[in-house]
Amino acid sequence: MSYIWDIKMEVVQEILDQLYRKVLLGTTLEDDVHGYIFYLNPDLSEQDGCPTFPVAQSNASGVLDGMAGQHGPSSHEVAILPGAQECPKRQLQMDRTREVKLLQLTVIDTMLSRVLSDETETHAKEGYRELTDVLLQCVELDSKLMRMLPNSDKLLSHMAAKCLASLLYFQLREKKMLSNSWVTFCQKHLSESSESGEAVHCLWILTTVIKEILKDTHSQRAESLKQLLTPFDITFEVFYNSLFSQHFGDFQSPSNIASSLMCFLELLELLVASRIHLKLHFRSQRMLFLKPHALDILAWPIPAFIKRKLVILIKKCLLCKVGEDLCREPAPSLMSPDHLLDSDMLTLADTLLHAVHVGLWKALAVSGKPSCFGGDEVQPGCRLRTGPDHVTLRAASLITVKSLEIKSQNCTSAAEMKVALQTFMSELLAFLKPHLQPSLQPHNPCEWLSRVFIEQDDDMLEAAKASLSIYLQLTREWDASASLTQEKEAWICSTHGHGCNPHCVFLFFLKNVAFDSTVLLDFLISSETCFLEYFVKYLKLLQKDWAHFLSICKFFAAVESQCGMLVHDPVPSPARGRSTSHTVPHALTSPVGENTCPWLPWAFDASSESQSQVMMPKETHPVPANGPPSRTPQSLVDYDSSEASEEETTSEHLANSKQTSLCQERSEEIQGLPRTWKEQKEHSLEPQSRPLLSAESSSPFSAKGRVAADGTAWQVGLFLRTVKCLEELQGAIYRLQEKNLFPYNPAALLKLLKGVEAKCVNL
């Protein structure tokens, strides 16, 4: 019988191979599709005896006759072979059985994909669809696939899960009822244990199906996903509580919990993505926002990549970027506000900030492993390079700043915002301090942003935009409350001391891109970052806060003069760093919170400021009572009309009386500058006739150099390079616009750059 069994399995394998080739090419099945049911039954290889072949006789007999010359008797003699000796090599039979099962699963999975493919001919689709329906009804294919999931053979188990996922997706696309046995199977195992292998398989299959739904472009995606999630909504919540509410030591199989965590975190990401992109509303889609238990795993003794996945997931949630890599169609540019999502975002931000305050980042280990190409061992003769896990470091930093931005939009007073800024930015800077080498400059903590995100442009710009939004929100509150000058001065010192000064951040950003205007142009044209939104907001601030910007430039120049640090390379070398600790001007390192800060904008003459003042409109952003403003994508600037900026009013500006009183401090501030800075100013006054920019420049920024009213010549390197960069950028935009090569109407953007030009001309 062993010989007969071998012949039978060879016949089955040959027929399956022929069927696979047909399905792979999408050709029509010529024979009766019901004849193939026998060969696609997963139990076929486990049957005893030698059953007759029900497939079309032309196929079966042809295959058997073709094999007769190799194995002896013909197909008609196989059943009566006398004295067939049984093969003693049981392992060979097991290998043959495994190969047949894998081929069956491959054919089924390929057939399901061809049914849903637009490239498959209609007649061929009908045959595949009929064959699939018969497998479900007569063979109970779904139940047999579920029994294969716990197989010790990992490849067989994976292929069974893959086929089951394809089968479920097929049922959803064909608007059929989901398999009751599958729903019961999942509900049972997800509710009973969060660390069982069956639960992991259920999570993986559900995740795969949701991914296929999100990647598809058909118009019934929301309906399909709703049909899938409805029976599991409560089950997911039960699993969430079971997984994250326990202490790590309470798990019976801690080694298996990593798989459950990875699969469930991926499922959570897809649930949030479906909420944002498909506008579905299930309880399970809000779990991550409303239940803070998931943050507890950051302190568990689990692999670092799982913690990194959670931190990155929270980052994507706060940025509303979940699922962008899956959904082929971009989210609509204009969508109705989702106030419930906004409220959930605020809850998540508050939960995260509370966890940061009680030591979340202190418990998070971000030490990275040596980076070794092709393995995890350092080869002899190679240097060992170690460092922090920069991916986790960036994600943790960004979600802290983003959560602080969301919280600031809901604070009721400027004082409350200031306390939040000081508390949480201090925690963040303390968390970053041991991981940044060389250490941050003590006189300018704002450098942290460019240092942490230097290898990730999109995250850097998101962090810069969030930091700028915090500053703008606080500034509006201070202006609205008509605070005393000393209070506002202390507030600006506080933003600088806690790494949130927008001008410092922008200057460090320009340093990172080497003041290259082509890089800025690439950012403006590309849709992969939020640079356009950030740049527009900053240019508006720059015109209103021009004196503050000039004071920051003076501050950088003074530090350069005293510390011997080049402006274009503010990160000191190890040798240079040792000499900076005692040469930083004392006036520039005054403790945060004091009411004196010698580099504040009040150091400039009122007449100079009034000549170059370009008034910008007061932006009204009321603080909502029930949550932050919706982060639904909206149009940043009305580029269809160049009149957008013309309609802006000039209602927001500092009172003349306040400016006059502040400028009385100018002489004291100048006296407080270091001696070397005064000498540098005197020395820089020699070439007074030198223009601010090169004489060859023909762009709108070609302003003549002049000395400011306080005697400072602004031909210093940082200011010059910044203005030159903006000049080149404006010229490039003009040229592209003239040739109709710019991807959108840049009139409003050019108008803002023109305003900066006016400031430079009148300096």
PDB file of C-alpha atoms in Angstrom, residues 116 165-178 209-210 213 218 220-221 223-229:
ATOM      1  CA  LEU A 116     -10.818  39.994  -6.482  1.00  0.00           C
ATOM      2  CA  ALA A 165      -7.443  36.005   5.974  1.00  0.00           C
ATOM      3  CA  SER A 166      -7.927  35.903   2.190  1.00  0.00           C
ATOM      4  CA  LEU A 167     -11.124  33.915   2.658  1.00  0.00           C
ATOM      5  CA  LEU A 168     -12.542  36.442   5.129  1.00  0.00           C
ATOM      6  CA  TYR A 169     -11.654  39.332   2.836  1.00  0.00           C
ATOM      7  CA  PHE A 170     -13.326  37.504  -0.043  1.00  0.00           C
ATOM      8  CA  GLN A 171     -16.522  37.169   2.027  1.00  0.00           C
ATOM      9  CA  LEU A 172     -16.473  40.872   2.873  1.00  0.00           C
ATOM     10  CA  ARG A 173     -15.913  41.950  -0.723  1.00  0.00           C
ATOM     11  CA  GLU A 174     -18.612  39.616  -1.990  1.00  0.00           C
ATOM     12  CA  LYS A 175     -20.966  40.918   0.731  1.00  0.00           C
ATOM     13  CA  LYS A 176     -21.396  37.479   2.206  1.00  0.00           C
ATOM     14  CA  MET A 177     -21.925  36.657   5.861  1.00  0.00           C
ATOM     15  CA  LEU A 178     -18.756  36.098   7.832  1.00  0.00           C
ATOM     16  CA  VAL A 209      -7.914  41.716   6.639  1.00  0.00           C
ATOM     17  CA  ILE A 210      -8.119  45.330   7.851  1.00  0.00           C
ATOM     18  CA  ILE A 213      -9.587  46.853   3.297  1.00  0.00           C
ATOM     19  CA  HIS A 218     -13.328  50.326  -3.903  1.00  0.00           C
ATOM     20  CA  GLN A 220     -17.432  49.974  -0.037  1.00  0.00           C
ATOM     21  CA  ARG A 221     -14.454  50.053   2.327  1.00  0.00           C
ATOM     22  CA  GLU A 223     -19.180  49.029   4.913  1.00  0.00           C
ATOM     23  CA  SER A 224     -16.756  46.112   4.726  1.00  0.00           C
ATOM     24  CA  LEU A 225     -14.840  47.239   7.780  1.00  0.00           C
ATOM     25  CA  LYS A 226     -18.024  47.889   9.712  1.00  0.00           C
ATOM     26  CA  GLN A 227     -19.167  44.336   8.994  1.00  0.00           C
ATOM     27  CA  LEU A 228     -15.831  42.995  10.260  1.00  0.00           C
ATOM     28  CA  LEU A 229     -15.565  45.100  13.431  1.00  0.00           C
TER      29      LEU A 229
END
